[in-house]
Amino acid sequence: MKNIFLISFLIFTISSYSQTDNQKIISTDIDHFWNAYDKIITEKDSAKQYGFLKELYIDKATPGLKSLIEVRNYTSKNFIDAINKCPKFWNSIRSNTLNAKEVYPEIEADINKLKEAYPDLKPSVIYFSVGAFRTNGTIQNDRILIGSELSLADETTIIDELPEWRQPFYKEYEPKKNIALLCTHEYVHTQQKELVENLLSMCLYEGVAEFISCKVTGKNSSSPAIQFGKNNQQKIISQFISDLYSISNNYNWLWGENKNSLKIRDLGYYIGYEICERYYNSSKDKAKAIKKLIELDYHNEKEIGQIVDATKLFPKSLKEIHQDYEKQQPTVIAISGFKNGSQKVKPGLTEITITFSEPLNGRSTGIDFGPLGEKFCPKISPERIWSSDYKSCTFKVDLNPDQKYQFLITNSFRKQNGTRLKPYLIEFKTTK
């Protein structure tokens, strides 16, 4: 009896864990999920459902599931709602998830190809867990986090219970067929430097991972955006340049749900992919090009500019594009209450009106510390009063006597089309 138990334990362990050529793939969370699922669906008492989820799934979480819950802000309610609302979906995908080990060899082979192309590859652990429809794959530090409810679906998966906005992913991306490519893409992300939150850097960050994973494996991208982009390049580049410095449009290009005018999600992947492909193709030393792309410093604007400009994807250099954008930016043309730079401002509660060169959107505002920091920033009332034409905004500040003040009207102020205000520094000193 003891031997039978030992054999059963070993079979379970092998099916849930793989380490080939130092590559770890762990999927014990999947088994724990289904143990919890089977208890939850037979229980109508919601308190007991939450108890089963906690005891059988959350409390037994691998480091990967813990990371997935953290980075996607999953709550117990998210899991319980997903389980209760989609019984046909879960029944249809169960077999694929429990047989996740079937895709291990292809994943391991593709990661080995990545290591051959990039010998400096640092090891990462791949975790297959079950989430609640917020990601098919993401990372946290050196952990690759796979959402199996998305990434292991195929043509047999029943999706009609899912929200309409979520269904195209299952239809267009062939998730299970492309699982090894997804893991390679996410593996590249674990090697990259910190992302900078601007549209071009975000597109490059994703484009590097997509291009490198496709190049080293010899596979085509699973994202429809790549081929669509190549077929509609001029139209897409024109729209991208228009949106490049408009912070409100980032999610029209990445991680969105077809909200852009072209009705194709993730076109930013194409922008980044095309830049990387052109850079790679024009490089004499291909191995050096791969290393350069993976190790790109997104904080180094000069380095980013050199790579982008070298590809000649855009009709002008990034510097020229930015100069064109600056010409479109609204500016602060006047302030009331005192003259900017004055050394004789009266202390006390003071009303300040900022007047702009053209109407803004009447919603977005931003006031921040100046270069001297928080100590020199006055107390500013949170209330903002816009003029009827949206060409001015009024707020109050509380000023102490005999003190130097400084604060910044930031580019969070913007026009209706998203074009941001040129930042404007206000500094002055109060009288005694």
mmCIF file of C-alpha atoms in Angstrom, residues 55-398:
data_model
loop_
_atom_site.group_PDB
_atom_site.id
_atom_site.type_symbol
_atom_site.label_atom_id
_atom_site.label_comp_id
_atom_site.label_asym_id
_atom_site.label_seq_id
_atom_site.Cartn_x
_atom_site.Cartn_y
_atom_site.Cartn_z
ATOM 1 C CA GLU A 55 -8.714 26.464 1.883
ATOM 2 C CA LEU A 56 -8.196 24.487 -1.315
ATOM 3 C CA TYR A 57 -6.772 27.095 -3.706
ATOM 4 C CA ILE A 58 -5.602 30.396 -2.236
ATOM 5 C CA ASP A 59 -3.974 28.986 0.906
ATOM 6 C CA LYS A 60 -2.106 26.413 -1.201
ATOM 7 C CA ALA A 61 -0.920 28.974 -3.743
ATOM 8 C CA THR A 62 2.482 28.657 -5.330
ATOM 9 C CA PRO A 63 4.646 31.788 -5.463
ATOM 10 C CA GLY A 64 3.359 32.136 -9.031
ATOM 11 C CA LEU A 65 -0.305 32.244 -8.056
ATOM 12 C CA LYS A 66 0.489 34.673 -5.246
ATOM 13 C CA SER A 67 2.182 36.931 -7.791
ATOM 14 C CA LEU A 68 -0.686 36.573 -10.268
ATOM 15 C CA ILE A 69 -3.215 37.591 -7.618
ATOM 16 C CA GLU A 70 -1.066 40.582 -6.697
ATOM 17 C CA VAL A 71 -0.272 41.934 -10.167
ATOM 18 C CA ARG A 72 -3.822 41.496 -11.464
ATOM 19 C CA ASN A 73 -5.501 42.599 -8.221
ATOM 20 C CA TYR A 74 -7.648 39.476 -8.029
ATOM 21 C CA THR A 75 -10.083 39.155 -5.143
ATOM 22 C CA SER A 76 -11.859 36.054 -3.892
ATOM 23 C CA LYS A 77 -15.057 37.502 -5.330
ATOM 24 C CA ASN A 78 -13.461 37.643 -8.787
ATOM 25 C CA PHE A 79 -12.774 33.907 -8.630
ATOM 26 C CA ILE A 80 -16.168 32.936 -7.205
ATOM 27 C CA ASP A 81 -18.040 35.058 -9.758
ATOM 28 C CA ALA A 82 -16.029 33.576 -12.621
ATOM 29 C CA ILE A 83 -16.712 30.035 -11.440
ATOM 30 C CA ASN A 84 -20.442 30.517 -10.891
ATOM 31 C CA LYS A 85 -21.176 32.452 -14.081
ATOM 32 C CA CYS A 86 -19.438 30.221 -16.624
ATOM 33 C CA PRO A 87 -20.113 26.498 -15.986
ATOM 34 C CA LYS A 88 -19.969 25.500 -19.666
ATOM 35 C CA PHE A 89 -16.701 27.339 -20.120
ATOM 36 C CA TRP A 90 -15.032 25.655 -17.168
ATOM 37 C CA ASN A 91 -16.218 22.195 -18.154
ATOM 38 C CA SER A 92 -14.903 22.711 -21.679
ATOM 39 C CA ILE A 93 -11.418 23.886 -20.674
ATOM 40 C CA ARG A 94 -10.853 21.521 -17.755
ATOM 41 C CA SER A 95 -9.115 18.786 -19.724
ATOM 42 C CA ASN A 96 -6.727 21.210 -21.409
ATOM 43 C CA THR A 97 -5.599 22.668 -18.100
ATOM 44 C CA LEU A 98 -5.185 19.328 -16.338
ATOM 45 C CA ASN A 99 -3.053 18.149 -19.248
ATOM 46 C CA ALA A 100 -0.828 21.215 -19.218
ATOM 47 C CA LYS A 101 2.212 18.937 -19.079
ATOM 48 C CA GLU A 102 1.595 18.108 -22.752
ATOM 49 C CA VAL A 103 2.866 21.560 -23.750
ATOM 50 C CA TYR A 104 5.981 21.453 -21.555
ATOM 51 C CA PRO A 105 8.337 19.962 -24.211
ATOM 52 C CA GLU A 106 7.517 22.650 -26.783
ATOM 53 C CA ILE A 107 7.927 25.384 -24.167
ATOM 54 C CA GLU A 108 11.275 23.977 -23.061
ATOM 55 C CA ALA A 109 12.475 23.685 -26.656
ATOM 56 C CA ASP A 110 11.573 27.309 -27.393
ATOM 57 C CA ILE A 111 13.251 28.598 -24.229
ATOM 58 C CA ASN A 112 16.388 26.697 -25.215
ATOM 59 C CA LYS A 113 16.299 28.469 -28.593
ATOM 60 C CA LEU A 114 16.046 31.789 -26.773
ATOM 61 C CA LYS A 115 19.078 30.893 -24.680
ATOM 62 C CA GLU A 116 21.053 29.962 -27.802
ATOM 63 C CA ALA A 117 20.280 33.365 -29.321
ATOM 64 C CA TYR A 118 20.856 35.218 -26.047
ATOM 65 C CA PRO A 119 23.452 33.362 -23.937
ATOM 66 C CA ASP A 120 23.088 35.856 -21.063
ATOM 67 C CA LEU A 121 19.540 34.617 -20.408
ATOM 68 C CA LYS A 122 18.777 34.657 -16.692
ATOM 69 C CA PRO A 123 16.623 31.761 -15.403
ATOM 70 C CA SER A 124 12.926 32.328 -14.742
ATOM 71 C CA VAL A 125 10.249 30.003 -13.410
ATOM 72 C CA ILE A 126 7.069 29.445 -15.423
ATOM 73 C CA TYR A 127 3.908 29.065 -13.330
ATOM 74 C CA PHE A 128 0.633 27.792 -14.758
ATOM 75 C CA SER A 129 -2.199 29.021 -12.540
ATOM 76 C CA VAL A 130 -5.895 29.762 -13.030
ATOM 77 C CA GLY A 131 -7.025 33.363 -12.857
ATOM 78 C CA ALA A 132 -10.274 35.184 -13.565
ATOM 79 C CA PHE A 133 -9.852 36.375 -17.163
ATOM 80 C CA ARG A 134 -7.496 39.340 -16.658
ATOM 81 C CA THR A 135 -4.345 37.989 -18.294
ATOM 82 C CA ASN A 136 -3.136 35.085 -20.368
ATOM 83 C CA GLY A 137 0.440 35.841 -19.397
ATOM 84 C CA THR A 138 2.421 38.396 -17.429
ATOM 85 C CA ILE A 139 5.471 38.559 -15.179
ATOM 86 C CA GLN A 140 6.615 39.611 -11.747
ATOM 87 C CA ASN A 141 10.378 39.835 -11.361
ATOM 88 C CA ASP A 142 11.731 36.418 -12.461
ATOM 89 C CA ARG A 143 8.337 34.693 -12.408
ATOM 90 C CA ILE A 144 6.352 34.024 -15.573
ATOM 91 C CA LEU A 145 2.660 33.922 -14.690
ATOM 92 C CA ILE A 146 0.364 32.058 -17.062
ATOM 93 C CA GLY A 147 -3.412 32.435 -16.744
ATOM 94 C CA SER A 148 -4.496 28.983 -17.901
ATOM 95 C CA GLU A 149 -8.165 29.912 -18.321
ATOM 96 C CA LEU A 150 -7.036 32.071 -21.229
ATOM 97 C CA SER A 151 -3.780 30.558 -22.446
ATOM 98 C CA LEU A 152 -4.846 26.895 -22.670
ATOM 99 C CA ALA A 153 -8.105 27.413 -24.562
ATOM 100 C CA ASP A 154 -8.647 25.950 -28.019
ATOM 101 C CA GLU A 155 -11.452 25.494 -30.545
ATOM 102 C CA THR A 156 -13.316 23.166 -28.149
ATOM 103 C CA THR A 157 -13.571 25.839 -25.456
ATOM 104 C CA ILE A 158 -17.114 27.177 -25.037
ATOM 105 C CA ILE A 159 -17.011 30.960 -24.709
ATOM 106 C CA ASP A 160 -20.606 32.155 -25.145
ATOM 107 C CA GLU A 161 -20.994 32.734 -21.372
ATOM 108 C CA LEU A 162 -18.084 35.182 -21.366
ATOM 109 C CA PRO A 163 -18.476 38.957 -21.836
ATOM 110 C CA GLU A 164 -18.650 39.923 -25.490
ATOM 111 C CA TRP A 165 -15.475 42.031 -25.273
ATOM 112 C CA ARG A 166 -13.486 39.015 -24.057
ATOM 113 C CA GLN A 167 -14.591 36.500 -26.700
ATOM 114 C CA PRO A 168 -12.464 37.783 -29.651
ATOM 115 C CA PHE A 169 -9.286 36.791 -27.834
ATOM 116 C CA TYR A 170 -10.305 33.130 -27.865
ATOM 117 C CA LYS A 171 -11.355 33.293 -31.512
ATOM 118 C CA GLU A 172 -8.409 35.229 -32.927
ATOM 119 C CA TYR A 173 -5.337 34.211 -30.928
ATOM 120 C CA GLU A 174 -5.499 30.372 -30.886
ATOM 121 C CA PRO A 175 -4.164 30.424 -27.316
ATOM 122 C CA LYS A 176 -3.185 26.794 -26.668
ATOM 123 C CA LYS A 177 -1.584 26.443 -30.086
ATOM 124 C CA ASN A 178 0.612 29.447 -29.288
ATOM 125 C CA ILE A 179 1.336 28.759 -25.621
ATOM 126 C CA ALA A 180 5.057 28.121 -26.164
ATOM 127 C CA LEU A 181 5.417 31.408 -28.036
ATOM 128 C CA LEU A 182 3.583 33.195 -25.214
ATOM 129 C CA CYS A 183 5.953 31.728 -22.630
ATOM 130 C CA THR A 184 8.955 32.800 -24.717
ATOM 131 C CA HIS A 185 7.491 36.312 -25.065
ATOM 132 C CA GLU A 186 7.037 36.578 -21.299
ATOM 133 C CA TYR A 187 10.498 35.122 -20.738
ATOM 134 C CA VAL A 188 11.968 37.997 -22.733
ATOM 135 C CA HIS A 189 10.074 40.423 -20.492
ATOM 136 C CA THR A 190 11.844 38.972 -17.436
ATOM 137 C CA GLN A 191 15.166 39.959 -19.033
ATOM 138 C CA GLN A 192 14.214 43.540 -19.935
ATOM 139 C CA LYS A 193 14.965 46.725 -18.034
ATOM 140 C CA GLU A 194 12.286 48.753 -16.275
ATOM 141 C CA LEU A 195 9.523 50.098 -18.483
ATOM 142 C CA VAL A 196 8.952 53.847 -18.834
ATOM 143 C CA GLU A 197 5.303 54.902 -18.924
ATOM 144 C CA ASN A 198 5.112 56.574 -22.305
ATOM 145 C CA LEU A 199 3.526 55.252 -25.470
ATOM 146 C CA LEU A 200 6.679 54.731 -27.526
ATOM 147 C CA SER A 201 8.534 52.945 -24.726
ATOM 148 C CA MET A 202 5.553 50.726 -23.981
ATOM 149 C CA CYS A 203 5.269 49.765 -27.653
ATOM 150 C CA LEU A 204 8.992 49.035 -27.841
ATOM 151 C CA TYR A 205 8.874 46.983 -24.640
ATOM 152 C CA GLU A 206 6.162 44.742 -26.071
ATOM 153 C CA GLY A 207 7.617 44.799 -29.574
ATOM 154 C CA VAL A 208 10.997 43.569 -28.354
ATOM 155 C CA ALA A 209 9.403 40.608 -26.578
ATOM 156 C CA GLU A 210 7.192 39.738 -29.547
ATOM 157 C CA PHE A 211 9.856 40.117 -32.228
ATOM 158 C CA ILE A 212 12.610 38.293 -30.324
ATOM 159 C CA SER A 213 10.309 35.402 -29.357
ATOM 160 C CA CYS A 214 9.183 35.010 -32.970
ATOM 161 C CA LYS A 215 12.686 35.372 -34.412
ATOM 162 C CA VAL A 216 14.394 32.813 -32.174
ATOM 163 C CA THR A 217 11.600 30.222 -32.439
ATOM 164 C CA GLY A 218 10.919 30.729 -36.140
ATOM 165 C CA LYS A 219 7.214 31.147 -35.408
ATOM 166 C CA ASN A 220 4.758 33.756 -36.633
ATOM 167 C CA SER A 221 3.179 36.093 -34.111
ATOM 168 C CA SER A 222 -0.219 35.022 -32.825
ATOM 169 C CA SER A 223 -1.302 38.675 -32.669
ATOM 170 C CA PRO A 224 -3.495 39.714 -35.626
ATOM 171 C CA ALA A 225 -2.141 43.244 -35.126
ATOM 172 C CA ILE A 226 1.239 42.354 -36.647
ATOM 173 C CA GLN A 227 -0.036 41.330 -40.081
ATOM 174 C CA PHE A 228 -2.739 44.001 -40.036
ATOM 175 C CA GLY A 229 -0.042 46.568 -39.332
ATOM 176 C CA LYS A 230 2.100 45.446 -42.228
ATOM 177 C CA ASN A 231 -0.922 45.617 -44.541
ATOM 178 C CA ASN A 232 -1.973 49.086 -43.333
ATOM 179 C CA GLN A 233 1.339 50.623 -42.374
ATOM 180 C CA GLN A 234 0.921 54.200 -43.597
ATOM 181 C CA LYS A 235 -2.478 54.661 -41.956
ATOM 182 C CA ILE A 236 -1.256 53.201 -38.665
ATOM 183 C CA ILE A 237 1.967 55.239 -38.562
ATOM 184 C CA SER A 238 0.017 58.433 -39.213
ATOM 185 C CA GLN A 239 -2.386 57.702 -36.348
ATOM 186 C CA PHE A 240 0.440 56.648 -34.043
ATOM 187 C CA ILE A 241 2.340 59.896 -34.568
ATOM 188 C CA SER A 242 -0.870 61.809 -33.871
ATOM 189 C CA ASP A 243 -1.304 59.928 -30.579
ATOM 190 C CA LEU A 244 2.363 59.663 -29.593
ATOM 191 C CA TYR A 245 2.385 62.338 -26.913
ATOM 192 C CA SER A 246 -1.287 62.113 -25.964
ATOM 193 C CA ILE A 247 -1.359 60.326 -22.629
ATOM 194 C CA SER A 248 -5.091 59.596 -22.835
ATOM 195 C CA ASN A 249 -4.639 57.414 -25.937
ATOM 196 C CA ASN A 250 -2.098 54.860 -24.655
ATOM 197 C CA TYR A 251 -4.689 52.133 -24.198
ATOM 198 C CA ASN A 252 -5.910 52.579 -27.749
ATOM 199 C CA TRP A 253 -2.585 51.009 -28.706
ATOM 200 C CA LEU A 254 -1.789 48.528 -25.964
ATOM 201 C CA TRP A 255 -3.610 46.204 -23.604
ATOM 202 C CA GLY A 256 -6.982 47.527 -24.755
ATOM 203 C CA GLU A 257 -10.123 46.097 -26.293
ATOM 204 C CA ASN A 258 -10.429 47.456 -29.847
ATOM 205 C CA LYS A 259 -11.115 51.024 -28.743
ATOM 206 C CA ASN A 260 -8.985 52.653 -31.426
ATOM 207 C CA SER A 261 -10.368 54.010 -34.685
ATOM 208 C CA LEU A 262 -8.996 51.036 -36.643
ATOM 209 C CA LYS A 263 -10.853 48.550 -34.397
ATOM 210 C CA ILE A 264 -7.801 46.320 -33.969
ATOM 211 C CA ARG A 265 -6.434 45.729 -30.469
ATOM 212 C CA ASP A 266 -2.757 45.998 -29.574
ATOM 213 C CA LEU A 267 -1.532 47.823 -32.656
ATOM 214 C CA GLY A 268 1.260 49.109 -30.435
ATOM 215 C CA TYR A 269 2.710 45.604 -30.590
ATOM 216 C CA TYR A 270 3.012 46.097 -34.338
ATOM 217 C CA ILE A 271 4.767 49.462 -33.935
ATOM 218 C CA GLY A 272 7.330 47.951 -31.567
ATOM 219 C CA TYR A 273 7.662 44.767 -33.617
ATOM 220 C CA GLU A 274 8.276 46.683 -36.844
ATOM 221 C CA ILE A 275 10.939 48.870 -35.227
ATOM 222 C CA CYS A 276 12.733 45.813 -33.841
ATOM 223 C CA GLU A 277 12.482 43.873 -37.094
ATOM 224 C CA ARG A 278 13.905 46.749 -39.127
ATOM 225 C CA TYR A 279 16.688 47.327 -36.623
ATOM 226 C CA TYR A 280 17.589 43.624 -36.600
ATOM 227 C CA ASN A 281 17.493 43.283 -40.384
ATOM 228 C CA SER A 282 19.753 46.300 -40.877
ATOM 229 C CA SER A 283 22.298 45.107 -38.298
ATOM 230 C CA LYS A 284 25.374 43.258 -39.533
ATOM 231 C CA ASP A 285 25.880 41.511 -36.185
ATOM 232 C CA LYS A 286 22.547 39.761 -35.498
ATOM 233 C CA ALA A 287 23.561 38.395 -32.090
ATOM 234 C CA LYS A 288 24.605 41.868 -30.991
ATOM 235 C CA ALA A 289 21.291 43.283 -32.258
ATOM 236 C CA ILE A 290 19.309 40.768 -30.190
ATOM 237 C CA LYS A 291 21.339 41.620 -27.100
ATOM 238 C CA LYS A 292 20.892 45.350 -27.736
ATOM 239 C CA LEU A 293 17.118 45.037 -28.072
ATOM 240 C CA ILE A 294 16.661 42.856 -24.994
ATOM 241 C CA GLU A 295 18.876 45.091 -22.845
ATOM 242 C CA LEU A 296 17.425 48.375 -24.111
ATOM 243 C CA ASP A 297 17.404 51.113 -21.459
ATOM 244 C CA TYR A 298 13.969 52.750 -21.656
ATOM 245 C CA HIS A 299 15.147 55.633 -19.468
ATOM 246 C CA ASN A 300 17.811 56.532 -22.040
ATOM 247 C CA GLU A 301 15.917 58.743 -24.489
ATOM 248 C CA LYS A 302 18.997 59.172 -26.676
ATOM 249 C CA GLU A 303 19.394 55.411 -27.090
ATOM 250 C CA ILE A 304 15.694 54.963 -27.862
ATOM 251 C CA GLY A 305 15.835 57.778 -30.394
ATOM 252 C CA GLN A 306 18.869 56.337 -32.160
ATOM 253 C CA ILE A 307 17.233 52.943 -32.619
ATOM 254 C CA VAL A 308 13.882 54.330 -33.736
ATOM 255 C CA ASP A 309 15.367 56.880 -36.125
ATOM 256 C CA ALA A 310 17.721 54.293 -37.634
ATOM 257 C CA THR A 311 14.741 52.205 -38.788
ATOM 258 C CA LYS A 312 13.211 55.114 -40.757
ATOM 259 C CA LEU A 313 9.748 53.799 -39.894
ATOM 260 C CA PHE A 314 8.478 57.304 -39.156
ATOM 261 C CA PRO A 315 8.522 60.069 -41.806
ATOM 262 C CA LYS A 316 10.540 62.341 -39.491
ATOM 263 C CA SER A 317 13.016 61.904 -36.659
ATOM 264 C CA LEU A 318 11.641 61.679 -33.126
ATOM 265 C CA LYS A 319 13.140 65.102 -32.420
ATOM 266 C CA GLU A 320 11.279 66.629 -35.361
ATOM 267 C CA ILE A 321 8.045 64.848 -34.415
ATOM 268 C CA HIS A 322 8.332 66.238 -30.899
ATOM 269 C CA GLN A 323 9.000 69.734 -32.221
ATOM 270 C CA ASP A 324 5.853 69.485 -34.338
ATOM 271 C CA TYR A 325 3.917 68.383 -31.267
ATOM 272 C CA GLU A 326 5.228 71.270 -29.184
ATOM 273 C CA LYS A 327 3.794 73.684 -31.730
ATOM 274 C CA GLN A 328 0.345 72.219 -31.042
ATOM 275 C CA GLN A 329 0.587 72.401 -27.257
ATOM 276 C CA PRO A 330 -1.522 74.968 -25.410
ATOM 277 C CA THR A 331 0.323 77.291 -23.052
ATOM 278 C CA VAL A 332 -0.330 79.385 -19.954
ATOM 279 C CA ILE A 333 -0.629 82.985 -21.140
ATOM 280 C CA ALA A 334 -1.559 84.734 -17.884
ATOM 281 C CA ILE A 335 -2.120 84.310 -14.160
ATOM 282 C CA SER A 336 -4.206 86.588 -11.963
ATOM 283 C CA GLY A 337 -3.765 87.446 -8.301
ATOM 284 C CA PHE A 338 -0.137 88.505 -8.691
ATOM 285 C CA LYS A 339 2.614 88.636 -11.308
ATOM 286 C CA ASN A 340 4.656 85.466 -11.704
ATOM 287 C CA GLY A 341 8.074 86.034 -10.139
ATOM 288 C CA SER A 342 6.833 88.790 -7.835
ATOM 289 C CA GLN A 343 8.647 89.264 -4.518
ATOM 290 C CA LYS A 344 5.760 91.237 -2.990
ATOM 291 C CA VAL A 345 2.780 88.882 -2.899
ATOM 292 C CA LYS A 346 0.364 89.473 -0.049
ATOM 293 C CA PRO A 347 0.054 86.505 2.360
ATOM 294 C CA GLY A 348 -3.252 84.849 3.258
ATOM 295 C CA LEU A 349 -5.918 82.999 1.276
ATOM 296 C CA THR A 350 -5.389 83.947 -2.366
ATOM 297 C CA GLU A 351 -7.389 83.123 -5.481
ATOM 298 C CA ILE A 352 -5.340 82.323 -8.581
ATOM 299 C CA THR A 353 -6.737 82.103 -12.103
ATOM 300 C CA ILE A 354 -4.671 80.455 -14.815
ATOM 301 C CA THR A 355 -5.522 81.513 -18.374
ATOM 302 C CA PHE A 356 -4.652 79.260 -21.304
ATOM 303 C CA SER A 357 -3.922 80.017 -24.946
ATOM 304 C CA GLU A 358 -6.887 77.908 -26.088
ATOM 305 C CA PRO A 359 -9.754 75.905 -24.564
ATOM 306 C CA LEU A 360 -8.849 72.774 -22.601
ATOM 307 C CA ASN A 361 -11.109 69.812 -21.845
ATOM 308 C CA GLY A 362 -12.485 71.242 -18.594
ATOM 309 C CA ARG A 363 -11.737 68.050 -16.637
ATOM 310 C CA SER A 364 -8.066 67.130 -16.477
ATOM 311 C CA THR A 365 -5.899 69.129 -14.094
ATOM 312 C CA GLY A 366 -2.530 68.772 -12.425
ATOM 313 C CA ILE A 367 -0.602 70.898 -9.937
ATOM 314 C CA ASP A 368 2.652 69.554 -8.500
ATOM 315 C CA PHE A 369 5.738 70.556 -6.544
ATOM 316 C CA GLY A 370 8.364 72.596 -8.363
ATOM 317 C CA PRO A 371 12.091 71.738 -8.476
ATOM 318 C CA LEU A 372 12.532 72.984 -4.890
ATOM 319 C CA GLY A 373 10.159 70.317 -3.601
ATOM 320 C CA GLU A 374 7.238 70.054 -1.215
ATOM 321 C CA LYS A 375 8.632 72.486 1.356
ATOM 322 C CA PHE A 376 8.181 75.403 -1.054
ATOM 323 C CA CYS A 377 4.715 74.443 -2.280
ATOM 324 C CA PRO A 378 1.750 76.292 -0.709
ATOM 325 C CA LYS A 379 -1.391 74.648 0.577
ATOM 326 C CA ILE A 380 -3.629 74.388 -2.481
ATOM 327 C CA SER A 381 -7.383 73.944 -2.346
ATOM 328 C CA PRO A 382 -8.566 70.793 -4.177
ATOM 329 C CA GLU A 383 -11.452 72.675 -5.800
ATOM 330 C CA ARG A 384 -10.965 73.710 -9.446
ATOM 331 C CA ILE A 385 -13.382 76.152 -11.093
ATOM 332 C CA TRP A 386 -13.368 76.315 -14.891
ATOM 333 C CA SER A 387 -14.605 79.219 -16.963
ATOM 334 C CA SER A 388 -17.512 78.503 -19.299
ATOM 335 C CA ASP A 389 -15.186 78.504 -22.327
ATOM 336 C CA TYR A 390 -12.611 76.261 -20.563
ATOM 337 C CA LYS A 391 -9.868 78.803 -21.250
ATOM 338 C CA SER A 392 -9.164 79.465 -17.579
ATOM 339 C CA CYS A 393 -9.112 77.568 -14.292
ATOM 340 C CA THR A 394 -9.310 79.043 -10.799
ATOM 341 C CA PHE A 395 -8.147 77.647 -7.435
ATOM 342 C CA LYS A 396 -7.140 78.987 -4.017
ATOM 343 C CA VAL A 397 -3.824 78.876 -2.162
ATOM 344 C CA ASP A 398 -3.069 79.631 1.492
#
